[in-house]
mmCIF file of C-alpha atoms and ligand atoms in Angstrom:
data_model
loop_
_atom_site.group_PDB
_atom_site.id
_atom_site.type_symbol
_atom_site.label_atom_id
_atom_site.label_comp_id
_atom_site.label_asym_id
_atom_site.label_seq_id
_atom_site.Cartn_x
_atom_site.Cartn_y
_atom_site.Cartn_z
ATOM 1 C CA MET A 268 89.390 102.535 111.749
ATOM 2 C CA CYS A 269 85.655 104.734 111.343
ATOM 3 C CA THR A 270 86.178 104.106 107.002
ATOM 4 C CA THR A 271 82.251 104.707 107.051
ATOM 5 C CA CYS A 272 81.680 107.967 108.390
ATOM 6 C CA GLY A 273 84.512 110.293 106.360
ATOM 7 C CA CYS A 274 86.015 111.666 108.790
ATOM 8 C CA GLN A 275 88.976 110.584 107.092
ATOM 9 C CA ILE A 276 88.580 113.834 104.971
ATOM 10 C CA THR A 277 90.176 117.467 106.244
ATOM 11 C CA SER A 278 89.906 120.528 105.602
ATOM 12 C CA GLY A 279 94.120 119.295 105.000
ATOM 13 C CA ASN A 280 93.026 116.926 101.856
ATOM 14 C CA GLU A 281 89.786 117.651 100.536
ATOM 15 C CA SER A 282 91.295 119.092 97.857
ATOM 16 C CA GLN A 283 92.323 115.039 96.404
ATOM 17 C CA ILE A 284 89.152 113.586 96.263
ATOM 18 C CA PRO A 285 87.944 113.610 93.248
ATOM 19 C CA VAL A 286 84.310 114.957 91.773
ATOM 20 C CA GLU A 287 83.933 112.212 89.277
ATOM 21 C CA LYS A 288 83.701 108.564 91.229
ATOM 22 C CA SER A 289 86.164 105.982 90.839
ATOM 23 C CA ALA A 290 86.984 103.584 89.255
ATOM 24 C CA ASP A 291 84.608 100.999 91.152
ATOM 25 C CA GLY A 292 82.669 103.583 91.934
ATOM 26 C CA GLY A 293 82.331 103.003 95.449
ATOM 27 C CA ALA A 294 83.581 104.982 98.030
ATOM 28 C CA THR A 295 86.353 102.658 99.366
ATOM 29 C CA SER A 296 89.194 103.744 96.808
ATOM 30 C CA VAL A 297 88.348 106.867 96.688
ATOM 31 C CA LEU A 298 89.243 106.217 101.062
ATOM 32 C CA THR A 299 92.404 104.071 99.865
ATOM 33 C CA ARG A 300 93.800 107.466 97.457
ATOM 34 C CA LEU A 301 93.022 109.459 100.468
ATOM 35 C CA MET A 302 95.613 107.110 102.627
ATOM 36 C CA ALA A 303 98.061 106.410 99.882
ATOM 37 C CA GLY A 304 98.166 110.589 99.665
ATOM 38 C CA ASN A 305 98.184 110.905 102.650
ATOM 39 C CA ASP A 306 101.233 108.668 103.045
ATOM 40 C CA LEU A 307 102.636 110.572 100.853
ATOM 41 C CA GLN A 308 102.574 114.030 102.390
ATOM 42 C CA ALA A 309 103.822 112.155 105.267
ATOM 43 C CA ASP A 310 107.219 111.550 103.490
ATOM 44 C CA HIS A 311 107.303 114.499 102.928
ATOM 45 C CA ASN A 312 106.994 116.136 106.288
ATOM 46 C CA ARG A 313 109.774 113.480 107.331
ATOM 47 C CA MET A 314 111.966 114.271 104.687
ATOM 48 C CA HIS A 315 111.985 118.095 105.991
ATOM 49 C CA PHE A 316 111.829 116.905 109.598
ATOM 50 C CA ASP A 317 115.199 114.501 109.119
ATOM 51 C CA GLN A 318 116.780 117.654 107.397
ATOM 52 C CA LEU A 319 116.068 119.558 109.747
ATOM 53 C CA GLY A 320 117.653 117.880 112.284
ATOM 54 C CA VAL A 321 114.195 117.427 114.341
ATOM 55 C CA LEU A 322 112.734 114.870 116.233
ATOM 56 C CA VAL A 323 108.689 114.967 115.854
ATOM 57 C CA ILE A 324 106.786 113.186 118.716
ATOM 58 C CA ASN A 325 103.410 112.286 117.812
ATOM 59 C CA LEU A 326 100.742 112.774 121.428
ATOM 60 C CA MET A 327 97.803 110.854 121.625
ATOM 61 C CA SER A 328 95.078 110.146 123.569
ATOM 62 C CA SER A 329 91.763 110.575 125.134
ATOM 63 C CA PRO A 330 89.958 114.359 125.977
ATOM 64 C CA GLY A 331 91.736 115.584 128.879
ATOM 65 C CA SER A 332 93.975 112.623 129.392
ATOM 66 C CA GLY A 333 97.069 115.694 130.052
ATOM 67 C CA LYS A 334 98.484 116.454 126.483
ATOM 68 C CA THR A 335 99.267 119.739 127.259
ATOM 69 C CA ALA A 336 99.861 119.519 130.812
ATOM 70 C CA LEU A 337 102.471 117.502 129.522
ATOM 71 C CA LEU A 338 104.209 119.546 127.016
ATOM 72 C CA GLU A 339 104.064 122.767 129.678
ATOM 73 C CA ALA A 340 105.626 120.103 132.193
ATOM 74 C CA THR A 341 107.882 119.204 130.312
ATOM 75 C CA ILE A 342 108.928 122.639 129.011
ATOM 76 C CA VAL A 343 108.825 123.991 132.702
ATOM 77 C CA GLN A 344 111.697 121.405 133.711
ATOM 78 C CA GLY A 345 113.272 120.274 130.468
ATOM 79 C CA ARG A 346 113.928 124.062 128.896
ATOM 80 C CA GLU A 347 117.785 123.370 130.192
ATOM 81 C CA ARG A 348 117.556 120.459 128.474
ATOM 82 C CA PHE A 349 116.796 120.773 124.739
ATOM 83 C CA ARG A 350 114.581 122.730 122.411
ATOM 84 C CA MET A 351 111.030 122.445 121.746
ATOM 85 C CA ALA A 352 107.940 123.769 119.784
ATOM 86 C CA VAL A 353 104.393 122.031 119.155
ATOM 87 C CA ILE A 354 101.672 122.117 116.848
ATOM 88 C CA GLU A 355 98.432 122.302 118.264
ATOM 89 C CA GLY A 356 95.232 119.564 116.759
ATOM 90 C CA ASP A 357 91.644 120.304 118.261
ATOM 91 C CA LEU A 358 88.417 120.825 116.523
ATOM 92 C CA GLU A 359 87.942 124.469 117.946
ATOM 93 C CA THR A 360 89.724 126.901 120.145
ATOM 94 C CA GLU A 361 93.681 128.178 120.098
ATOM 95 C CA ASN A 362 93.716 127.049 123.416
ATOM 96 C CA ASP A 363 96.421 124.871 123.862
ATOM 97 C CA ALA A 364 98.468 127.485 121.444
ATOM 98 C CA LEU A 365 97.527 129.597 124.251
ATOM 99 C CA ARG A 366 99.074 127.093 126.862
ATOM 100 C CA ILE A 367 102.131 126.785 125.239
ATOM 101 C CA ARG A 368 102.954 130.185 124.071
ATOM 102 C CA ALA A 369 102.583 131.170 128.157
ATOM 103 C CA HIS A 370 105.334 129.284 128.637
ATOM 104 C CA GLY A 371 106.811 131.346 125.637
ATOM 105 C CA VAL A 372 107.899 128.100 123.457
ATOM 106 C CA GLN A 373 106.170 128.757 119.657
ATOM 107 C CA ALA A 374 103.005 126.739 119.011
ATOM 108 C CA HIS A 375 101.208 126.189 116.257
ATOM 109 C CA GLN A 376 96.921 125.610 116.538
ATOM 110 C CA ILE A 377 95.413 124.041 114.095
ATOM 111 C CA THR A 378 91.291 123.527 113.908
ATOM 112 C CA THR A 379 89.854 121.205 112.787
ATOM 113 C CA GLY A 380 86.269 121.789 112.378
ATOM 114 C CA SER A 381 84.729 118.359 112.103
ATOM 115 C CA ALA A 382 87.335 116.219 111.680
ATOM 116 C CA CYS A 383 88.549 114.167 114.926
ATOM 117 C CA HIS A 384 92.477 113.698 113.324
ATOM 118 C CA LEU A 385 94.944 115.638 112.428
ATOM 119 C CA ASP A 386 96.145 114.240 109.003
ATOM 120 C CA ALA A 387 99.983 114.966 106.978
ATOM 121 C CA HIS A 388 98.731 117.625 105.188
ATOM 122 C CA LEU A 389 97.414 119.732 108.011
ATOM 123 C CA VAL A 390 100.544 119.377 109.754
ATOM 124 C CA HIS A 391 102.421 120.018 106.786
ATOM 125 C CA GLU A 392 100.546 123.798 106.099
ATOM 126 C CA ALA A 393 101.792 124.269 109.904
ATOM 127 C CA LEU A 394 104.896 123.047 109.810
ATOM 128 C CA HIS A 395 105.725 125.365 107.361
ATOM 129 C CA LYS A 396 104.852 127.880 110.141
ATOM 130 C CA ILE A 397 106.832 127.766 112.629
ATOM 131 C CA ASP A 398 111.049 128.270 112.963
ATOM 132 C CA PHE A 399 112.852 125.441 113.321
ATOM 133 C CA SER A 400 116.398 127.711 114.131
ATOM 134 C CA GLY A 401 117.704 125.725 116.960
ATOM 135 C CA ILE A 402 114.748 123.488 117.761
ATOM 136 C CA ASP A 403 115.422 120.193 119.291
ATOM 137 C CA VAL A 404 111.879 118.602 119.435
ATOM 138 C CA LEU A 405 108.180 118.984 117.566
ATOM 139 C CA PHE A 406 105.837 117.424 119.278
ATOM 140 C CA ILE A 407 102.065 116.863 117.292
ATOM 141 C CA GLU A 408 99.573 117.765 119.929
ATOM 142 C CA ASN A 409 97.297 115.462 118.326
ATOM 143 C CA VAL A 410 93.137 115.433 117.932
ATOM 144 C CA GLY A 411 92.040 113.905 121.044
ATOM 145 C CA ASN A 412 90.404 110.192 120.770
ATOM 146 C CA LEU A 413 91.795 106.526 121.006
ATOM 147 C CA VAL A 414 90.443 106.107 117.903
ATOM 148 C CA CYS A 415 91.415 107.140 114.625
ATOM 149 C CA PRO A 416 94.763 109.026 114.318
ATOM 150 C CA ALA A 417 96.245 106.617 115.333
ATOM 151 C CA SER A 418 95.288 105.925 110.604
ATOM 152 C CA PHE A 419 97.414 108.707 109.795
ATOM 153 C CA ASP A 420 101.574 109.442 109.333
ATOM 154 C CA LEU A 421 102.183 112.895 110.121
ATOM 155 C CA GLY A 422 105.545 111.469 109.179
ATOM 156 C CA HIS A 423 106.729 111.907 112.637
ATOM 157 C CA HIS A 424 109.208 109.442 113.600
ATOM 158 C CA LEU A 425 107.526 108.366 116.951
ATOM 159 C CA ASN A 426 104.145 107.142 119.416
ATOM 160 C CA VAL A 427 103.357 108.277 122.717
ATOM 161 C CA ILE A 428 99.886 107.734 124.259
ATOM 162 C CA LEU A 429 98.833 109.179 127.565
ATOM 163 C CA LEU A 430 96.778 107.260 130.015
ATOM 164 C CA SER A 431 94.750 109.057 132.813
ATOM 165 C CA VAL A 432 94.527 106.960 135.878
ATOM 166 C CA ALA A 433 91.339 108.253 135.341
ATOM 167 C CA GLU A 434 90.243 106.649 132.378
ATOM 168 C CA GLY A 435 90.405 103.090 133.345
ATOM 169 C CA ASP A 436 93.253 99.917 132.959
ATOM 170 C CA ASP A 437 91.203 98.159 130.503
ATOM 171 C CA LYS A 438 91.485 101.404 127.411
ATOM 172 C CA PRO A 439 94.790 99.046 125.833
ATOM 173 C CA ALA A 440 91.958 96.021 125.452
ATOM 174 C CA LYS A 441 89.601 98.929 124.446
ATOM 175 C CA TYR A 442 91.247 100.636 121.852
ATOM 176 C CA PRO A 443 94.399 98.170 120.715
ATOM 177 C CA VAL A 444 95.208 100.391 117.192
ATOM 178 C CA MET A 445 96.286 102.959 119.110
ATOM 179 C CA PHE A 446 98.195 101.288 121.766
ATOM 180 C CA ARG A 447 99.486 99.018 120.029
ATOM 181 C CA ALA A 448 101.051 101.974 118.181
ATOM 182 C CA ALA A 449 102.531 103.559 120.943
ATOM 183 C CA ASP A 450 106.441 103.755 121.242
ATOM 184 C CA VAL A 451 105.940 104.558 124.725
ATOM 185 C CA MET A 452 102.673 104.863 127.469
ATOM 186 C CA LEU A 453 102.435 107.349 130.208
ATOM 187 C CA ILE A 454 99.704 106.759 132.637
ATOM 188 C CA THR A 455 98.843 109.520 134.002
ATOM 189 C CA LYS A 456 97.670 112.344 135.948
ATOM 190 C CA THR A 457 99.080 109.620 139.040
ATOM 191 C CA ASP A 458 98.628 112.831 141.869
ATOM 192 C CA LEU A 459 95.074 111.255 141.742
ATOM 193 C CA SER A 460 96.018 107.249 142.381
ATOM 194 C CA PRO A 461 94.966 107.434 146.154
ATOM 195 C CA TYR A 462 91.380 108.442 145.522
ATOM 196 C CA LEU A 463 90.813 105.296 141.815
ATOM 197 C CA ASP A 464 92.351 102.868 143.659
ATOM 198 C CA GLU A 465 90.146 100.442 141.002
ATOM 199 C CA PHE A 466 93.045 101.947 138.220
ATOM 200 C CA SER A 467 95.571 98.064 138.981
ATOM 201 C CA ASN A 468 99.275 99.825 137.194
ATOM 202 C CA GLU A 469 99.609 96.405 136.848
ATOM 203 C CA ARG A 470 96.307 95.739 134.942
ATOM 204 C CA ALA A 471 97.083 98.082 132.678
ATOM 205 C CA ALA A 472 100.959 96.951 131.477
ATOM 206 C CA GLN A 473 99.180 93.792 130.992
ATOM 207 C CA ASN A 474 96.352 94.822 128.787
ATOM 208 C CA LEU A 475 99.144 96.965 126.557
ATOM 209 C CA ARG A 476 101.781 93.530 126.885
ATOM 210 C CA ASN A 477 98.367 91.673 125.242
ATOM 211 C CA LEU A 478 99.321 94.001 122.907
ATOM 212 C CA ALA A 479 102.515 92.170 122.096
ATOM 213 C CA ASN A 480 104.231 95.347 123.008
ATOM 214 C CA GLN A 481 106.842 95.806 124.892
ATOM 215 C CA VAL A 482 107.334 99.642 125.486
ATOM 216 C CA PRO A 483 108.345 100.831 128.349
ATOM 217 C CA ILE A 484 105.936 102.442 130.662
ATOM 218 C CA PHE A 485 106.494 105.584 133.068
ATOM 219 C CA HIS A 486 104.117 106.921 136.408
ATOM 220 C CA LEU A 487 103.488 110.359 136.268
ATOM 221 C CA SER A 488 101.865 113.529 137.233
ATOM 222 C CA ALA A 489 101.988 117.089 134.911
ATOM 223 C CA ARG A 490 100.254 117.449 138.862
ATOM 224 C CA ASN A 491 103.068 117.778 141.643
ATOM 225 C CA GLY A 492 105.757 116.787 138.813
ATOM 226 C CA GLU A 493 106.295 112.678 140.065
ATOM 227 C CA GLY A 494 107.856 110.489 137.219
ATOM 228 C CA ILE A 495 108.916 113.926 134.887
ATOM 229 C CA ASP A 496 112.559 113.586 135.583
ATOM 230 C CA VAL A 497 112.215 110.213 133.983
ATOM 231 C CA TRP A 498 110.430 111.577 131.258
ATOM 232 C CA LEU A 499 112.921 113.989 130.613
ATOM 233 C CA ASP A 500 115.844 111.232 130.090
ATOM 234 C CA TRP A 501 113.530 109.015 127.814
ATOM 235 C CA MET A 502 112.908 112.070 125.845
ATOM 236 C CA GLU A 503 116.759 113.093 125.502
ATOM 237 C CA GLU A 504 118.010 109.904 124.961
ATOM 238 C CA GLN A 505 115.504 110.003 121.974
ATOM 239 C CA ILE A 506 116.772 113.435 120.404
ATOM 240 C CA GLN A 507 119.925 111.996 121.060
ATOM 241 C CA LEU A 508 118.986 108.630 118.963
ATOM 242 C CA GLN A 509 117.749 110.632 115.818
ATOM 243 C CA LYS A 510 120.431 113.185 114.914
ATOM 244 C CA GLN A 511 122.246 109.915 114.969
ATOM 245 C CA HIS A 512 120.789 108.385 112.819
ATOM 246 C CA VAL A 513 120.054 111.065 110.662
ATOM 247 C CA LYS A 514 123.069 111.789 110.134
ATOM 248 C CA ASN A 515 123.030 107.567 108.593
ATOM 249 C CA ARG A 516 120.289 107.330 106.447
ATOM 250 C CA PRO A 517 115.930 108.983 106.486
ATOM 251 C CA SER A 518 113.468 107.662 108.105
ATOM 252 C CA PHE A 519 111.947 104.754 107.322
ATOM 253 C CA ARG A 520 107.690 105.231 107.419
ATOM 254 C CA PRO A 521 105.523 103.922 109.866
ATOM 255 C CA VAL A 522 104.934 100.095 109.339
ATOM 256 C CA ARG A 523 100.859 99.807 108.665
ATOM 257 C CA GLN A 524 98.985 97.269 110.259
ATOM 258 C CA PRO A 525 96.602 94.315 109.117
ATOM 259 C CA ASP A 526 94.199 96.666 112.156
ATOM 260 C CA ALA A 527 94.986 100.064 109.863
ATOM 261 C CA GLY A 528 96.953 101.389 112.462
ATOM 262 C CA LEU A 529 101.327 101.819 112.033
ATOM 263 C CA HIS A 530 103.643 101.210 114.000
ATOM 264 C CA ALA A 531 105.992 104.482 114.650
ATOM 265 C CA THR A 532 109.406 104.283 113.734
ATOM 266 C CA ARG A 533 111.144 103.987 116.080
ATOM 267 C CA ILE A 534 111.056 100.292 116.339
ATOM 268 C CA LEU A 535 113.602 100.064 114.087
ATOM 269 C CA LEU A 536 115.608 102.886 115.946
ATOM 270 C CA SER A 537 115.460 101.718 119.640
ATOM 271 C CA PRO A 538 118.048 100.392 122.284
ATOM 272 C CA VAL A 539 114.296 99.109 123.757
ATOM 273 C CA HIS A 540 112.860 97.447 120.423
ATOM 274 C CA PRO A 541 115.911 95.296 119.062
ATOM 275 C CA VAL A 542 114.369 94.461 116.100
ATOM 276 C CA SER A 543 116.946 95.367 113.403
ATOM 277 C CA LYS A 544 120.659 97.321 113.653
ATOM 278 C CA SER A 545 120.948 100.529 112.101
HETATM 279 N N1 GTP B 1558 94.919 115.781 138.590
HETATM 280 C C1 GTP B 1558 95.432 116.672 138.362
HETATM 281 N N2 GTP B 1558 95.353 116.929 136.580
HETATM 282 C C2 GTP B 1558 95.788 116.929 135.684
HETATM 283 C C3 GTP B 1558 96.669 116.735 135.320
HETATM 284 N N3 GTP B 1558 97.435 116.375 134.767
HETATM 285 C C4 GTP B 1558 95.867 117.289 133.369
HETATM 286 N N4 GTP B 1558 95.505 117.614 134.716
HETATM 287 C C5 GTP B 1558 93.651 117.934 134.561
HETATM 288 O O1 GTP B 1558 93.389 117.591 133.520
HETATM 289 C C6 GTP B 1558 92.591 118.258 132.875
HETATM 290 C C7 GTP B 1558 92.495 118.049 130.822
HETATM 291 O O2 GTP B 1558 93.992 118.654 131.022
HETATM 292 P P1 GTP B 1558 94.788 119.016 130.303
HETATM 293 O O3 GTP B 1558 96.025 119.024 129.814
HETATM 294 O O4 GTP B 1558 94.570 120.023 129.266
HETATM 295 O O5 GTP B 1558 94.027 117.292 128.810
HETATM 296 P P2 GTP B 1558 94.669 117.111 126.923
HETATM 297 O O6 GTP B 1558 94.938 115.683 127.499
HETATM 298 O O7 GTP B 1558 95.441 118.354 126.447
HETATM 299 O O8 GTP B 1558 93.944 118.016 126.596
HETATM 300 P P3 GTP B 1558 92.648 117.931 125.087
HETATM 301 O O9 GTP B 1558 93.450 118.709 124.652
HETATM 302 O O10 GTP B 1558 91.026 118.159 125.563
HETATM 303 O O11 GTP B 1558 92.470 116.735 124.614
HETATM 304 C C8 GTP B 1558 92.203 119.681 132.990
HETATM 305 O O12 GTP B 1558 91.941 120.127 134.160
HETATM 306 C C9 GTP B 1558 93.843 119.709 134.146
HETATM 307 O O13 GTP B 1558 94.443 120.258 135.105
HETATM 308 C C10 GTP B 1558 97.101 115.663 135.989
HETATM 309 O O14 GTP B 1558 98.290 115.000 135.940
HETATM 310 N N5 GTP B 1558 97.239 115.776 137.612
HETATM 311 ZN ZN1 ZN B 1559 95.526 119.582 124.391
HETATM 312 ZN ZN1 ZN B 1560 88.958 110.721 112.131
HETATM 313 ZN ZN1 ZN B 1561 107.145 120.933 102.135
#
């Protein structure tokens, strides 16, 4: 995580930064306090989502790997199966929210200015602007960035990480914090595979497995629709699992890993991770 560049500070949490220096006078303890404040806000967000019975998915990837295109394909092909709303995160522009709204789906755009990730405070402001009646799933499209978004709990339930075939199959090895946090990895833009023969599905999978992450890997193209049905089946299953789960107990905070990445909550819930019974 970029603990020195100050990117943990967003317009959502800057009011928490003390004017006076912290006890040890150092930046580290200020940042530690910011992360603790973020975790508390994330718990509050998750309480809202659990009360609403809404599954919340954090979509993360590098810029341009197809997050918004995936959401558009999900709306077009999945609108009979579940109802969704979207929070979009970008440094600037309302473009992605406009693309989603063009399909008749609620979308709230967060513009972070200079911050290269979303945080729980920004998501809290956004969630109170959304009408959740009848909504099954909220997608949060994080800022395109393979580094620090993985360290911020937003109050979500699952992390979905996209890797487009144009980016190279080595990305899980180069950005382990992000890919270790994945609850599912989507290899996107498969319609381009014939032109990008240096991308190996096997190597991409092995690079993920080398991080001790055994989650499902789906291959899909938002352009020609290939594989979207498998993704929609998985989504529908996760929505049902979450609805059953919150009847019994609230969702858990993601586990913080030694490298400061978060392992998303579903490790406690899904049949693909039989770690503990719910
Ligand atoms: N060929 C092909 N192009 C795609 C596919 N999905 C997205 N694209 C293109 O890739 C570019 C980026 O797609 P976006 O959906 O905007 O990507 P994003 O991850 O939302 O980008 P940021 O929000 O900027 O991080 C656009 O020109 C899309 O048309 C796909 O499945 N196949
Ligand atoms: Zn986008
Ligand atoms: Zn950042
Ligand atoms: Zn609230």
